[in-house]
Coordinates of C-alpha atoms and ligand atoms in Angstrom, one line a residue:
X4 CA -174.1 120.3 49.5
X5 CA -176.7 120.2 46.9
X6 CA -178.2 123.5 46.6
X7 CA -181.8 123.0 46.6
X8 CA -182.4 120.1 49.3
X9 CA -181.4 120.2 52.7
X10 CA -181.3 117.5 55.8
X11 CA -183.1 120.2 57.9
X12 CA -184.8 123.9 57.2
X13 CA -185.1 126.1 59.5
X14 CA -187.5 128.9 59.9
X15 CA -186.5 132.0 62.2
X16 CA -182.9 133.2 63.2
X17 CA -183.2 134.3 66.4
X18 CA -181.4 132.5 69.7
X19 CA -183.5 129.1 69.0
X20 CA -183.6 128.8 65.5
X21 CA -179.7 129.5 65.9
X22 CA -179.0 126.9 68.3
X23 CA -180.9 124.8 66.7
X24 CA -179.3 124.8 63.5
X25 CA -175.4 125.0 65.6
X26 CA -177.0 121.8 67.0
X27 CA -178.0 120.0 63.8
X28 CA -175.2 121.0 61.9
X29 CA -173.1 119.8 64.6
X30 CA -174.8 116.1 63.7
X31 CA -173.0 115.9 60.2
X32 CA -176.8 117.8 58.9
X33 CA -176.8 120.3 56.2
X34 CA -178.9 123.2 57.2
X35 CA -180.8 126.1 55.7
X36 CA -181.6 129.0 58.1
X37 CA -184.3 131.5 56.9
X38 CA -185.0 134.6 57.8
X39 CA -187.4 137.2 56.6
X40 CA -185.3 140.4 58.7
X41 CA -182.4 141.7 57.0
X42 CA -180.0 140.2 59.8
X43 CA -180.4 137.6 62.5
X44 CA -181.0 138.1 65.9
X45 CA -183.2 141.0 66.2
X46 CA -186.3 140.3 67.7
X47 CA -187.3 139.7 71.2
X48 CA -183.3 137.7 71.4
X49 CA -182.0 141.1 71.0
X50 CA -184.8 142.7 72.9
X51 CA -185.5 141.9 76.2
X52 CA -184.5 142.7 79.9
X53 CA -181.6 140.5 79.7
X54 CA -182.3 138.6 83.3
X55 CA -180.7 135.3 83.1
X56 CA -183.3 134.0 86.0
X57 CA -182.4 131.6 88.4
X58 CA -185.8 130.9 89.1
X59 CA -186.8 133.4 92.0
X60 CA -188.7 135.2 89.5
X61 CA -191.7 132.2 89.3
X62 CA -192.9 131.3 92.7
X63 CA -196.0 130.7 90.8
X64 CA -194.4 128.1 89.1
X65 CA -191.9 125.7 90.8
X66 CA -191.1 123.8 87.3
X67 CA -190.6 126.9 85.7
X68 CA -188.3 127.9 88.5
X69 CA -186.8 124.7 88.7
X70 CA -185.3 124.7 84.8
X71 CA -184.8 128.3 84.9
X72 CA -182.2 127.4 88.1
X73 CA -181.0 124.4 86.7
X74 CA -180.4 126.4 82.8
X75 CA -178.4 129.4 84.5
X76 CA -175.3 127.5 85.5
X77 CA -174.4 126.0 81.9
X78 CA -175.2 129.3 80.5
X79 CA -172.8 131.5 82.9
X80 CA -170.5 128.7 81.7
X81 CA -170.8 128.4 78.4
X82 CA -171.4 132.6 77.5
X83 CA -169.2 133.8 81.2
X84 CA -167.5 136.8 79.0
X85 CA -171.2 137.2 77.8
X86 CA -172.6 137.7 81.4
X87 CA -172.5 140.1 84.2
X88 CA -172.3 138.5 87.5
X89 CA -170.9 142.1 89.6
X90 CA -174.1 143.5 91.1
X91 CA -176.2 143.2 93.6
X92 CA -179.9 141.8 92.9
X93 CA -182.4 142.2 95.2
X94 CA -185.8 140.5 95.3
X95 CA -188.4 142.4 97.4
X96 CA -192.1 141.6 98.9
X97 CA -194.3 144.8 98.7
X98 CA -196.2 145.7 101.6
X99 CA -199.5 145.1 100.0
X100 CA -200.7 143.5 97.2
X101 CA -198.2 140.3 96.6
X102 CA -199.5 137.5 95.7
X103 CA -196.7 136.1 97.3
X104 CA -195.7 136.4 101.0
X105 CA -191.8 137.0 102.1
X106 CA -192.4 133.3 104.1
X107 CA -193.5 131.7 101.2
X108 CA -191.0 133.3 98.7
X109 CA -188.4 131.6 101.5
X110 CA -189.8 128.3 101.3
X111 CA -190.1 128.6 97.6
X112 CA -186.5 129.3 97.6
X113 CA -185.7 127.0 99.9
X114 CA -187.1 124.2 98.5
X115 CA -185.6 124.8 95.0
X116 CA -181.9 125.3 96.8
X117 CA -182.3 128.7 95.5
X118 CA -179.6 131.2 97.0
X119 CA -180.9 133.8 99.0
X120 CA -180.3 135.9 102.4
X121 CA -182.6 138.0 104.0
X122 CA -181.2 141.5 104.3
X123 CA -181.6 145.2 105.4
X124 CA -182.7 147.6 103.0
X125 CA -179.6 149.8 101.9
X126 CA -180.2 153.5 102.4
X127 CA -181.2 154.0 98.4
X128 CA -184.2 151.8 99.3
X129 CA -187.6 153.2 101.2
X130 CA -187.7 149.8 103.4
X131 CA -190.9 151.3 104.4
X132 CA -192.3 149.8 101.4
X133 CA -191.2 146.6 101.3
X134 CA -192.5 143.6 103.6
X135 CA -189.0 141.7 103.3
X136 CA -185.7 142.5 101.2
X137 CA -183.4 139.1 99.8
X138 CA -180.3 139.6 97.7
X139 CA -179.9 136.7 95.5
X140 CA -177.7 135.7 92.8
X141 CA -179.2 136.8 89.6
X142 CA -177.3 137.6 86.6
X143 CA -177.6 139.9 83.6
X144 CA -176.7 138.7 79.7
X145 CA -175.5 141.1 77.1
X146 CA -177.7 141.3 74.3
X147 CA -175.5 142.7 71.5
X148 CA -172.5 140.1 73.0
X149 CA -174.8 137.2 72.6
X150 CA -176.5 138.1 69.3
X151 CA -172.3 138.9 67.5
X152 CA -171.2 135.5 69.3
X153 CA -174.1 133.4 67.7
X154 CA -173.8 135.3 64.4
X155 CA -169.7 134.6 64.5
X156 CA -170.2 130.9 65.1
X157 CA -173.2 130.1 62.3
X158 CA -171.4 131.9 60.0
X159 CA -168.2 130.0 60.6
X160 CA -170.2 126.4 60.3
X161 CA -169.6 125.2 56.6
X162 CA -172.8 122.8 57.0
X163 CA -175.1 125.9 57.4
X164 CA -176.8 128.6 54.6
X165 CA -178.1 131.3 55.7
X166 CA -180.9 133.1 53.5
X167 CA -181.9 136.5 55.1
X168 CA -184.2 138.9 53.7
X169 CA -186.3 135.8 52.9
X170 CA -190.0 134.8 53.1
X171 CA -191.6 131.5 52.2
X172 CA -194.1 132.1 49.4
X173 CA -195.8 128.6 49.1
X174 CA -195.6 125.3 50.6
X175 CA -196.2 121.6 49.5
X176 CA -195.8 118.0 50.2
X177 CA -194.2 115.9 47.8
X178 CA -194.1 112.3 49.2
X179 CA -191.7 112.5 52.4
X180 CA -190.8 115.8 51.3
X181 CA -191.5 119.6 51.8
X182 CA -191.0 121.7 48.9
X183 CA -190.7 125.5 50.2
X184 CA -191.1 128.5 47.3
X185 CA -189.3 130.9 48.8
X186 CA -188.3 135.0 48.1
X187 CA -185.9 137.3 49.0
X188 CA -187.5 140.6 49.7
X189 CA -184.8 142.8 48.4
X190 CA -184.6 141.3 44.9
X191 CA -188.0 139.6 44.2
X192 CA -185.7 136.3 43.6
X193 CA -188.1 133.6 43.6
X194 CA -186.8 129.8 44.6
X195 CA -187.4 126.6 45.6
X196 CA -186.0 124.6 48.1
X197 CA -187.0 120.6 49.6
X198 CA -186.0 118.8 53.0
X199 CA -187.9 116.2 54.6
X200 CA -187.9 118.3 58.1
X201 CA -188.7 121.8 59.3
X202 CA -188.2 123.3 62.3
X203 CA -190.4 126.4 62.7
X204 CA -188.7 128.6 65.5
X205 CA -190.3 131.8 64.5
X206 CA -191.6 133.0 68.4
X207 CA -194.7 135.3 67.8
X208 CA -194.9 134.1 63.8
X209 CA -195.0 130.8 64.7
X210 CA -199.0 130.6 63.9
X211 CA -198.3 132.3 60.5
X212 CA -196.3 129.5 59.7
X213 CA -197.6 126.7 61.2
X214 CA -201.0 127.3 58.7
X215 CA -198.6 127.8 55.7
X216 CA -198.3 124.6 56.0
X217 CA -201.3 123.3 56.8
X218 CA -201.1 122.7 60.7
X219 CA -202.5 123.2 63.7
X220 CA -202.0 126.8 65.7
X221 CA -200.4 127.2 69.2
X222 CA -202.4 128.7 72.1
X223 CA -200.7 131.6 72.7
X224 CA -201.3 135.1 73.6
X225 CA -199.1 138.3 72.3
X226 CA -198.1 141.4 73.5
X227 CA -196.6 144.7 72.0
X228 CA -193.6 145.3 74.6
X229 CA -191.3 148.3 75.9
X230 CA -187.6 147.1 77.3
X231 CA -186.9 151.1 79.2
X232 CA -182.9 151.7 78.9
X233 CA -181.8 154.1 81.8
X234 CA -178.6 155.2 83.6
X235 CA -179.1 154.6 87.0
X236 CA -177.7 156.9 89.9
X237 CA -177.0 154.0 91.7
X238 CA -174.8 151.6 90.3
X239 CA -174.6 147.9 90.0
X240 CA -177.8 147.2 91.9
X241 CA -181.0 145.3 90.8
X242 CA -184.3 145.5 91.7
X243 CA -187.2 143.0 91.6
X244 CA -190.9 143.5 93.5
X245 CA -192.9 140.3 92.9
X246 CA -195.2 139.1 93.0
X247 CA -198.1 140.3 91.2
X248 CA -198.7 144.0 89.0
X249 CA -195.6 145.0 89.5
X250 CA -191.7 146.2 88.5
X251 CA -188.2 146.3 88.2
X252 CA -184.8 147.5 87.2
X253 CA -181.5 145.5 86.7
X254 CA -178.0 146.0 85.2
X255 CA -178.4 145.5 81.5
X256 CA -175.9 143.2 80.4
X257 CA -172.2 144.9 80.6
X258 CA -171.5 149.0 80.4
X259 CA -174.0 151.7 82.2
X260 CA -177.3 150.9 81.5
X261 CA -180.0 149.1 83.4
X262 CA -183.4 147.5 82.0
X263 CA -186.8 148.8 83.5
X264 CA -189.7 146.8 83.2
X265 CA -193.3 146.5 84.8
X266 CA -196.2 143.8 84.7
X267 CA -198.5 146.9 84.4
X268 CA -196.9 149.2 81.8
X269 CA -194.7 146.9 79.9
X270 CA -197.0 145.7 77.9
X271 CA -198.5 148.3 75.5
X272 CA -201.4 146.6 73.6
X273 CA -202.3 143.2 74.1
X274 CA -203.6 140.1 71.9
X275 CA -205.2 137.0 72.1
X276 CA -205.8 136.3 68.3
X277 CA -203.5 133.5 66.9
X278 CA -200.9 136.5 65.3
X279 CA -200.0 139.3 67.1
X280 CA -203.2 141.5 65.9
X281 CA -202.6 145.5 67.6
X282 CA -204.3 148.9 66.3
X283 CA -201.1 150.3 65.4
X284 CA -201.2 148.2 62.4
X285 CA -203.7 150.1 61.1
X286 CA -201.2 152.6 60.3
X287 CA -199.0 151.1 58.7
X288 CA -200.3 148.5 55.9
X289 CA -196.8 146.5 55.4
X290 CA -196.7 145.5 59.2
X291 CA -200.1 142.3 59.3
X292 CA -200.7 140.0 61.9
X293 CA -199.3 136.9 59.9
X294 CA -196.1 139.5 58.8
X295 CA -195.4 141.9 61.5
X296 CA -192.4 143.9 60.7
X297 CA -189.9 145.7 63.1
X298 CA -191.4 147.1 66.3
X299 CA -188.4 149.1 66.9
X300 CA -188.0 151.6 64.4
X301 CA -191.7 151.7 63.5
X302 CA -193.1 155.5 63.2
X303 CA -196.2 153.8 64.5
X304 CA -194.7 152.7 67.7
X305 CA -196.7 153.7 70.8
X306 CA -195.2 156.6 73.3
X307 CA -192.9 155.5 75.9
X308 CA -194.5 154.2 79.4
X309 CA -190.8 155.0 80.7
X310 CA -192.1 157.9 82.9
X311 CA -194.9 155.5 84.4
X312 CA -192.2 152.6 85.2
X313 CA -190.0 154.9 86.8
X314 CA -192.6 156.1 89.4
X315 CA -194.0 152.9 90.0
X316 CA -190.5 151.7 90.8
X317 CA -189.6 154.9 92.2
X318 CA -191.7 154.4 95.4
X319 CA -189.4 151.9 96.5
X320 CA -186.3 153.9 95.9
X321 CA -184.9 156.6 98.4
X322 CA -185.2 160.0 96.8
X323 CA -181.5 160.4 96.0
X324 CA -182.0 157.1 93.7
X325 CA -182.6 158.8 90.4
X326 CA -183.1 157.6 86.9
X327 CA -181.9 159.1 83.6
X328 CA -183.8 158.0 80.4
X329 CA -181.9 157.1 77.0
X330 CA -184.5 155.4 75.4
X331 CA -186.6 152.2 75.0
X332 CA -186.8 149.1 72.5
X333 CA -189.9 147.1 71.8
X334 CA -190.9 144.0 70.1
X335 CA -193.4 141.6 70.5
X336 CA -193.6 139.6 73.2
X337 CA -195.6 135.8 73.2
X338 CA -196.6 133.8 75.9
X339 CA -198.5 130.0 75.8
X340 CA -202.2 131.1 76.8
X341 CA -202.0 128.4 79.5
X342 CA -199.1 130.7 81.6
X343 CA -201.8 132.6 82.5
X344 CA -202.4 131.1 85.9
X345 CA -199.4 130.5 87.0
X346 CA -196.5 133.0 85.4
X347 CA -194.9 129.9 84.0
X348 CA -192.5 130.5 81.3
X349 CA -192.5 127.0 79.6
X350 CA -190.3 126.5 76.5
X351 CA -192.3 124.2 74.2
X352 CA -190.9 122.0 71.3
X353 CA -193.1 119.8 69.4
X354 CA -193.4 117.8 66.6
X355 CA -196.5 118.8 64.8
X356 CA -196.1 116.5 61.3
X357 CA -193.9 113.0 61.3
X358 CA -193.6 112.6 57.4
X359 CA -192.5 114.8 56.2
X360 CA -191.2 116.1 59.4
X361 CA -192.3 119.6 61.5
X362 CA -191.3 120.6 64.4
X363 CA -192.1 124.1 66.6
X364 CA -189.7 125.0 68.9
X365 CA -191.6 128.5 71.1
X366 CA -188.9 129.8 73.5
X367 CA -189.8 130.6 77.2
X368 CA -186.5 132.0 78.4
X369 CA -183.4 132.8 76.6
X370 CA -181.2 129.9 79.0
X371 CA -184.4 127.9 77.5
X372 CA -181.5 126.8 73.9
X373 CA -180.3 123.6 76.2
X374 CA -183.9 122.2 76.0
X375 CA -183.5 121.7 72.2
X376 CA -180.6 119.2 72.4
X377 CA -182.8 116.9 74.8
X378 CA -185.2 117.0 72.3
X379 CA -183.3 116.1 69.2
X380 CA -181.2 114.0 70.8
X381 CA -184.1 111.6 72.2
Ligands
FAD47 C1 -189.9 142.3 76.2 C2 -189.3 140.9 76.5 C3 -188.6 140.7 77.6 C4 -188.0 139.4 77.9 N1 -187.2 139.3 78.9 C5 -186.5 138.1 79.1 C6 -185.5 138.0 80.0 O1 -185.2 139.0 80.8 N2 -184.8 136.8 80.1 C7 -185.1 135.8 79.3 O2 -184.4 134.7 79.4 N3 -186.0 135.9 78.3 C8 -186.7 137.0 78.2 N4 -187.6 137.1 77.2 C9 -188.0 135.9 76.4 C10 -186.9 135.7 75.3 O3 -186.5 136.9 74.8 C11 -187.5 134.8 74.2 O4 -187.9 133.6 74.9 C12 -186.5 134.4 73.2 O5 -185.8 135.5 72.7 C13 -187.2 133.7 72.0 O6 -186.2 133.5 71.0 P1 -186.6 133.1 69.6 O7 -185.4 132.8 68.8 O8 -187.7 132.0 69.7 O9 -187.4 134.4 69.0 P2 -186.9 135.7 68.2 O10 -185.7 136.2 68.7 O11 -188.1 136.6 68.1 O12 -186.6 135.0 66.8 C14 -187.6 134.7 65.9 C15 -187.1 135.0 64.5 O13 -188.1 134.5 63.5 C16 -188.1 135.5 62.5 N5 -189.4 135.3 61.8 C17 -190.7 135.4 62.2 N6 -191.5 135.1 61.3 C18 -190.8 134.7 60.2 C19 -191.2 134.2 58.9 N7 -192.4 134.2 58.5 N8 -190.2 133.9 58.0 C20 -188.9 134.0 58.4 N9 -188.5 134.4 59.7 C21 -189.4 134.8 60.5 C22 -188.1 136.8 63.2 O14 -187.8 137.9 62.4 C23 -187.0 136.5 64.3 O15 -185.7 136.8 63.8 C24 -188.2 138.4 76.9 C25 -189.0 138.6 75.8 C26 -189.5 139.9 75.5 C27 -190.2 140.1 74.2

């Protein structure tokens, strides 16, 4: 492999930008992977609630439903050791408020061949509260087994570098080609690098990037997010109140833990700029819209909302159902500005440059990888 040009360079190591790269490589293509974090895989593909939805989660949005049912069987297949299938996860309609009725939700679920019963609330629920009660089959995916399998197997490919710790300085077109200055943030190491096709999979960067190189930005909106970590009283039970401002909890991955989240107080600050623009910035002047760092361990962080989730889910729990908080993870969290409406979690891949080639690939749902092979196969 020659060490300055490459069939394919590819901006952004988390799930997609992995995948991607497995999937290129797997062509006979020698890839770069770059990524400005010292290690892979720790953005919002190591931080999230983990739900491998099977679509009851968009009855907003049947094709988002549809692909999210029709992703979640080759997943559990090709990750099974990866996912936890052994609880019980129940959807529920609020009494008041839902945008969606328990009817509807049916016929929803119906229509899709969703799987879903109808069902008595357990003691540890306050079926006073809820409208209708369905257990469903829903699973949970383990972060930190996902992020070391993906890491294992790019590291094992021979047609894939891997430059971490990296930014790209400057960009420019040289006939068919690209030519990247790139620089690795720990030594100051300043390179080049050419390929005639880039893949930018960089999630809520993927603006930044796009304009380094002199194209067009993606409508999307940001948000700075907080995953809640909790032991539960209860164990291997999931809960889910759609559809509308509000919550849930569910199993997190394998072990203890379960993920709380809420439409209300998951998002901290919100943005519609092109990059992810939020006051905490101010504080710290490394951390800009086009280079946000680590959410995680910022000092600048915002204060947990975990007391706020826990009683807005809490009035659907019976008062033996208790909560124990370890802690919370946050990143950033992007959504296309047209998901608005309808909740719809679309993954988009698009080429935004033929010669010399660019392609964005922004990443609805984790199950969302298998969407890149129809692309790049086509
Ligand atoms: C709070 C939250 C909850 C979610 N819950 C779920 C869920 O339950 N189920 C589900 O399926 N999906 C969920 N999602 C969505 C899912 O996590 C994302 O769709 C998916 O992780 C996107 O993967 P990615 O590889 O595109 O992004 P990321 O994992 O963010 O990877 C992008 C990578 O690009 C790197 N990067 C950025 N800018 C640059 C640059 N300039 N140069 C080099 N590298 C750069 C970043 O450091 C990062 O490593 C959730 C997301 C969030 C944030």
């Amino acid at each position: 492999m020659n060490d300055l040009y490459f069939d394919q360079i590819i901006i952004g190591g988390g799930i997609f930008g992995i995948y991607t790269a497995l999937h290129l490589a797997s062509r006979r293509m020698s890839v770069l992977l770059i990524e400005k974090d010292a290690r892979l895989f720790q953005r919002a593909s190591a931080i999230n609630q983990a739900r491998l939805h099977g679509g009851y989660h968009y009855p907003r949005s049947i094709a988002t439903a549809r692909i999210a049912q029709e992703l979640q069987l080759r997943f559990v297949n090709d990750h099974r050791s990866m996912i936890n299938q052994h609880f019980k996860q129940f959807y529920a309609v609020d009494k008041s408020g839902s945008f969606t009725t328990p009817d509807q939700f049916m016929a929803f679920c119906h229509y899709l061949n969703i799987p879903l019963k109808e069902v008595a609330a357990p003691s540890y629920f306050k079926a006073q509260q809820m409208e209708a009660l369905f257990l469903t089959e829903e699973y949970s995916f383990d972060c930190t087994q996902l992020s070391e399998y993906y890491q294992a197997r790019i590291l094992q490919s021979q047609d894939i570098v891997i430059h971490t710790n990296t930014m790209i300085k400057a960009v420019s077109r040289s006939g068919t080609e690209w030519q990247l200055q790139l620089q690795n943030q720990s030594t100051k190491q300043i390179y080049e690098v050419c390929t005639r096709s880039v893949i930018n999979a960089t999630y809520s960067g993927i603006n930044a990037i796009n304009r380094l190189f002199g194209l067009e930005n993606l409508d999307i909106t940001h948000e700075l997010a907080e995953v809640v970590l909790a032991i539960s009283s209860v164990k291997n039970v999931g809960l889910t109140i759609i559809d509308g401002d509000f919550s849930s909890f569910m199993p997190y991955g394998h072990g203890d833990l379960v993920s709380l989240s809420s439409v209300r107080y998951t998002s901290h600050y919100g943005s519609s700029q092109q990059d992810p623009t939020f006051p905490c910035q101010q504080r710290i002047s490394a951390c800009t819209p086009v280079n946000c760092l680590a959410c995680n361990n910022c000092v600048a962080k915002p204060d947990s909302n975990q007391s706020k989730m826990m009683h807005q889910i809490g009035k659907y729990l019976s008062s033996d159902f208790k909560f124990q908080y370890l802690r919370s993870m946050y990143t950033i969290k992007s959504k296309l500005k047209s998901s608005y409406i309808d909740d719809s979690r679309p993954t988009l891949v698009k080429m935004l440059n033929q010669t010399p080639a660019f392609h964005c690939i922004f990443g609805g749902k984790i199950s969302s990888i298998y969407e890149i092979e129809n692309y790049f196969n086509a």
